[in-house]
XYZ file of N, CA and C in Angstrom:
375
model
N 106.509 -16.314 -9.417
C 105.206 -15.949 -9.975
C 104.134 -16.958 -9.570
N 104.462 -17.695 -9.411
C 103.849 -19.272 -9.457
C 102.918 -19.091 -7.491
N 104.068 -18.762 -7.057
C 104.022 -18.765 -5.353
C 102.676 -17.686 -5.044
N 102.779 -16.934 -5.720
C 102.247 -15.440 -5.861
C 100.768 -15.856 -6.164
N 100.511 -16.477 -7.003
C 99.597 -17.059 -7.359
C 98.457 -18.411 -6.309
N 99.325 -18.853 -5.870
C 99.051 -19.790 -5.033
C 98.745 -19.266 -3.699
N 99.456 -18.121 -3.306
C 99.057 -17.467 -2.047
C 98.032 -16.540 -2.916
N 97.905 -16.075 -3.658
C 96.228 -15.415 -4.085
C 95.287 -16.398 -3.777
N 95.269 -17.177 -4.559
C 94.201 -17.835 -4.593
C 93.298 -18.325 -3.419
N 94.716 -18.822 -2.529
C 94.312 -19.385 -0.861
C 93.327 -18.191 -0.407
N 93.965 -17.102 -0.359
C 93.432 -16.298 -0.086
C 92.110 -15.432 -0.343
N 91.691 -15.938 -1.559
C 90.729 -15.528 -2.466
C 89.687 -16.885 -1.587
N 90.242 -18.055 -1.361
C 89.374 -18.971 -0.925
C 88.698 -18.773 0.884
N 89.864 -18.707 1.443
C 89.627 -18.092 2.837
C 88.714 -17.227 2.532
N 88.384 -15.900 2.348
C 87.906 -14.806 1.645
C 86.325 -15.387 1.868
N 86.003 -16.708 0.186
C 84.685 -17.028 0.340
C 84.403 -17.823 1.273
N 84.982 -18.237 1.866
C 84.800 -19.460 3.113
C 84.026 -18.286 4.047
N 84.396 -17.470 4.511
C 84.189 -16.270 5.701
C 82.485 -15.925 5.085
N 83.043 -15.180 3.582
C 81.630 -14.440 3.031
C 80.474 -15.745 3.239
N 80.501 -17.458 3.136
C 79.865 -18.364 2.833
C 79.289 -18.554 4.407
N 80.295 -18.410 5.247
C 79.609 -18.624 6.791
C 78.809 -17.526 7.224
N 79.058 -16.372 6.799
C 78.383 -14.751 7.232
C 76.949 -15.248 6.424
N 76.932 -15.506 5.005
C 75.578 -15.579 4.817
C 74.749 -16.324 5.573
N 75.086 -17.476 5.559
C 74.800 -19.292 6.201
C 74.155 -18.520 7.623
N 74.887 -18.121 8.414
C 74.344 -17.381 9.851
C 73.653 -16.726 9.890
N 73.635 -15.897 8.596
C 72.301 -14.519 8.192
C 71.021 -15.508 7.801
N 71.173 -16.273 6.788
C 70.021 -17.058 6.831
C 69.356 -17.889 7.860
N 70.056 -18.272 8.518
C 69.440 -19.081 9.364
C 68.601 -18.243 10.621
N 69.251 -17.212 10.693
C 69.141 -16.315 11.865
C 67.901 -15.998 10.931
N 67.748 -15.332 9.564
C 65.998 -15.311 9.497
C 65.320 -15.789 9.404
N 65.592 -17.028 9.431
C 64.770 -18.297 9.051
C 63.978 -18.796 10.285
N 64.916 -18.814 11.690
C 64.670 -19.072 12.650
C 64.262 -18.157 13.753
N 64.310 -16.972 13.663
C 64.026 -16.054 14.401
C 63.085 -16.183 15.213
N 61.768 -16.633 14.303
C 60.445 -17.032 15.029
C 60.502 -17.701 16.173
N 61.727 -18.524 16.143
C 62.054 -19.669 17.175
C 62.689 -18.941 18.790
N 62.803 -17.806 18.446
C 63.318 -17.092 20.173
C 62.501 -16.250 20.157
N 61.582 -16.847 21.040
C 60.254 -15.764 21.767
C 60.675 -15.229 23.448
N 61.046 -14.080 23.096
C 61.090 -13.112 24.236
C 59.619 -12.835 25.165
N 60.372 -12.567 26.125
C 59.320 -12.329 27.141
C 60.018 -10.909 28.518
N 58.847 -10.159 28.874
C 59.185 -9.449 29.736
C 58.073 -9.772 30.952
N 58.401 -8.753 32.107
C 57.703 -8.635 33.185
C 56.241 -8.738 32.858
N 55.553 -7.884 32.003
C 54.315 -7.759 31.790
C 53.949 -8.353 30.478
N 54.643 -8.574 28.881
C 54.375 -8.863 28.091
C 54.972 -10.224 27.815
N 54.647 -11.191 27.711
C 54.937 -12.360 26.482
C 55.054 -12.784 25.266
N 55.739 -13.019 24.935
C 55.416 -13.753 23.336
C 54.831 -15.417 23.396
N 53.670 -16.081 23.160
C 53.875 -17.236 23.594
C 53.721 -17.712 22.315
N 53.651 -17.864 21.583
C 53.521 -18.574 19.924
C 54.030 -17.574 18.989
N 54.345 -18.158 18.068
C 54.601 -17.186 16.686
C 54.733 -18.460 15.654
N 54.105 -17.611 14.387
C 54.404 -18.623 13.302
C 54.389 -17.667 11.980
N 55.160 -18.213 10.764
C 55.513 -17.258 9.881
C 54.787 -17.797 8.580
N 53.849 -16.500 8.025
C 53.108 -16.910 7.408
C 53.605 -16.166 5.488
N 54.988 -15.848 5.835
C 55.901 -15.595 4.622
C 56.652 -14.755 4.715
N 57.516 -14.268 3.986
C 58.688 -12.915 4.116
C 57.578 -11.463 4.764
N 58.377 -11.462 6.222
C 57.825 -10.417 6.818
C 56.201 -10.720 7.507
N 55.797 -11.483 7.289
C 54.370 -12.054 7.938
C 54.526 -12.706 8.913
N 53.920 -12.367 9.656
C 53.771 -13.681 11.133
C 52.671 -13.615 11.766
N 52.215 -14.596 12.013
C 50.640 -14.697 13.140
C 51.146 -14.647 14.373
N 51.035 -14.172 16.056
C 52.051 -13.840 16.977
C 50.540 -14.165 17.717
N 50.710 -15.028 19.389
C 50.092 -14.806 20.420
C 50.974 -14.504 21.303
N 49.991 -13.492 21.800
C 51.131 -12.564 22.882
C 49.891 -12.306 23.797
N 50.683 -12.579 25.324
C 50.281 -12.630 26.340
C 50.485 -11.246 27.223
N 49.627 -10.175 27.477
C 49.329 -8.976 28.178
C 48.936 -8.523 29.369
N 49.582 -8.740 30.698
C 48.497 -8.965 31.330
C 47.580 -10.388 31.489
N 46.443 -10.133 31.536
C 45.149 -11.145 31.400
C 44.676 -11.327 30.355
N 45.514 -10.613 29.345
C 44.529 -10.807 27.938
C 45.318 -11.928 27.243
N 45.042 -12.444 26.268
C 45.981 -13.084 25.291
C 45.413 -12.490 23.899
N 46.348 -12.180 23.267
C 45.888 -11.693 22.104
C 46.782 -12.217 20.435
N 45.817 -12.444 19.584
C 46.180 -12.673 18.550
C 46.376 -11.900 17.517
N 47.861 -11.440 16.782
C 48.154 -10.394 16.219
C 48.749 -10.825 15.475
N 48.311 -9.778 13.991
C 48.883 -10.035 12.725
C 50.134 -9.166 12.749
N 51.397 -9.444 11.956
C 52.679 -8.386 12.224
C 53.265 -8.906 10.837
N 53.438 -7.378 10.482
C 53.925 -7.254 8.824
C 55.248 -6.505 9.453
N 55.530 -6.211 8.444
C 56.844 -4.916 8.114
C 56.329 -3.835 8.469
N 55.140 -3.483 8.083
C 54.452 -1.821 8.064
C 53.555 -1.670 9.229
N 52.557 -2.929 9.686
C 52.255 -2.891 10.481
C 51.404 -3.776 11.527
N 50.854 -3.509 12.374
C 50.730 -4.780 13.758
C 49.231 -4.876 13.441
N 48.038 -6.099 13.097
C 46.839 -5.531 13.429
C 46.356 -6.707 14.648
N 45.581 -6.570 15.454
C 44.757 -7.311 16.638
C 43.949 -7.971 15.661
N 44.098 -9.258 15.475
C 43.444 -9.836 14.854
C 41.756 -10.561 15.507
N 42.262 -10.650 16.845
C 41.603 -11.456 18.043
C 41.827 -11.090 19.306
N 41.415 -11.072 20.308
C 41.050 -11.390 21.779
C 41.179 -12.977 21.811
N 41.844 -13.170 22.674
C 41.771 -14.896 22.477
C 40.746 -15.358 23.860
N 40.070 -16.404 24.420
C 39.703 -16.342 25.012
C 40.403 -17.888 26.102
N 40.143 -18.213 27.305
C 41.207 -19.085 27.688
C 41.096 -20.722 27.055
N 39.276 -20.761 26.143
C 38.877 -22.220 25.688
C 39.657 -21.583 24.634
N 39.879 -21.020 23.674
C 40.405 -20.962 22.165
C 42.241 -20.927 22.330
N 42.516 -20.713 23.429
C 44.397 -20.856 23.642
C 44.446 -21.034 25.093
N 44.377 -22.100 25.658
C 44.892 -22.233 27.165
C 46.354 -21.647 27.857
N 45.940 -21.284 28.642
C 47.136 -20.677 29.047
C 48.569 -21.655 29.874
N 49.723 -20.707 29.398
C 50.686 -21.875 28.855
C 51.568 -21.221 30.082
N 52.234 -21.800 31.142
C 52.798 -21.351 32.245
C 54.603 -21.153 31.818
N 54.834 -19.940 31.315
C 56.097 -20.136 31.132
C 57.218 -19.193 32.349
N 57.840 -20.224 32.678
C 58.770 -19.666 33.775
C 59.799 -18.701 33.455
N 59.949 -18.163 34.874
C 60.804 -16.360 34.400
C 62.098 -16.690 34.645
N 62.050 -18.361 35.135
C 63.790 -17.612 34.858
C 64.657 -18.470 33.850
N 63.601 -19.220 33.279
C 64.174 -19.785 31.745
C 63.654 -19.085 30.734
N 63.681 -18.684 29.954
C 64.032 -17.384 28.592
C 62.992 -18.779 27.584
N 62.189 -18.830 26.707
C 61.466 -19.783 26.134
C 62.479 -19.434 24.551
N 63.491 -19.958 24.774
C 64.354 -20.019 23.150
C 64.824 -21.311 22.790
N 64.624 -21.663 21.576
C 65.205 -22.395 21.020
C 66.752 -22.712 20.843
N 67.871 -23.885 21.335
C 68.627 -23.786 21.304
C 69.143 -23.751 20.261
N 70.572 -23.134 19.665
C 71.075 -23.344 18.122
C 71.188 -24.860 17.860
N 71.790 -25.587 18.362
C 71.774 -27.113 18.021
C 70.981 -27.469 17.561
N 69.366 -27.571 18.000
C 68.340 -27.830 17.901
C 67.446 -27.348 16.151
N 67.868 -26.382 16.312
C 67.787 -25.354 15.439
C 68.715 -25.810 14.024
N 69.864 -26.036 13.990
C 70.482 -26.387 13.157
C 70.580 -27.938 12.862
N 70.039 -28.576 13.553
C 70.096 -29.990 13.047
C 68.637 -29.647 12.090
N 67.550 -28.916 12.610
C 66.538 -29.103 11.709
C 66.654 -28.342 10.788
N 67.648 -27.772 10.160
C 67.530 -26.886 9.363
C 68.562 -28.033 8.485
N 69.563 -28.537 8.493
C 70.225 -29.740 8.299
C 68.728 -30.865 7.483
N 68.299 -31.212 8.288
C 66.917 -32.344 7.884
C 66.004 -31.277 7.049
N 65.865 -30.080 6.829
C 64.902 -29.546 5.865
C 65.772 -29.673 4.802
N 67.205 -29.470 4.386
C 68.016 -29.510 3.375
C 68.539 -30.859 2.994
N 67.756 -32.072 3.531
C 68.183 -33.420 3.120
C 69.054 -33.881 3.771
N 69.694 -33.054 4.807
C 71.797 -33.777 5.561
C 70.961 -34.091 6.472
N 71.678 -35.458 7.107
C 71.958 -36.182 8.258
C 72.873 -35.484 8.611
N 72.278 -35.313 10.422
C 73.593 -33.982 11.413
C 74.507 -35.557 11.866
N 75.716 -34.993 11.987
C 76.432 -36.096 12.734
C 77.199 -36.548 11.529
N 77.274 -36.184 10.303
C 78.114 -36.575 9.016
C 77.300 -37.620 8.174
N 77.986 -37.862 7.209
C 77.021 -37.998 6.265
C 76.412 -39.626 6.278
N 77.081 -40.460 7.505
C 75.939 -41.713 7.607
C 75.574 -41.625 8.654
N 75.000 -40.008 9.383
C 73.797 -39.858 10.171
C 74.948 -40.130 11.772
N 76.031 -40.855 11.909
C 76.564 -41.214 13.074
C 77.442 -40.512 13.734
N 77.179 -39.755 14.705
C 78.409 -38.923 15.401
C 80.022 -40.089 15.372
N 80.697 -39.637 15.336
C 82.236 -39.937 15.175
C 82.817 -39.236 16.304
């Protein structure tokens, strides 16, 4: 009975360990999202910043235009025409992808929650 018990429990723990990393990855992944700006042939993303759940201020590059756009859940508005004195234009190369690496990403998400990355006296081992 005893055994029975002991293999539940493990198992019950494995269990939240899995459910605890699935969230942990879900959060971070929305947290950081802002941080992988895609780009195509004709369109850019060159800035984004999040101005709360579902809000973001976005410059996105069109062509010759640069434009400043508000983006909700419901919907996109042109906030601006940017002009090249109000956002200089930012040369991003096509065959590096402008993303944030996860490392990068997770150490600062580590330092917003108070942890030193590298264990807990800050020193890789």
């Amino acid at each position: 009975m005893m055994e029975a018990l002991t293999v539940l429990g493990t198992l019950v723990l494995i269990v939240l360990i899995f459910l605890g990393a699935y969230w942990f990855t879900k959060f971070l992944g929305k947290r950081y999202q802002g941080g992988m700006l895609k780009s195509s042939a004709h369109i850019q993303v060159l800035e984004q910043i999040s101005l709360g759940q579902d809000r973001t201020l976005t410059v996105v590059k069109v062509g010759d235009s640069t434009l400043l756009l508000g983006v909700t859940s419901q919907q996109i508005t042109l906030v601006k025409e940017l002009t090249s004195e109000e956002f200089p234009d930012l040369e991003i190369s096509s065959q590096t992808e402008a993303t944030a690496p996860f490392t990068s990403l997770f150490k600062d998400a580590l330092k917003t929650w108070g942890m030193k990355p590298g264990g807990k006296d800050g020193k890789k081992h």
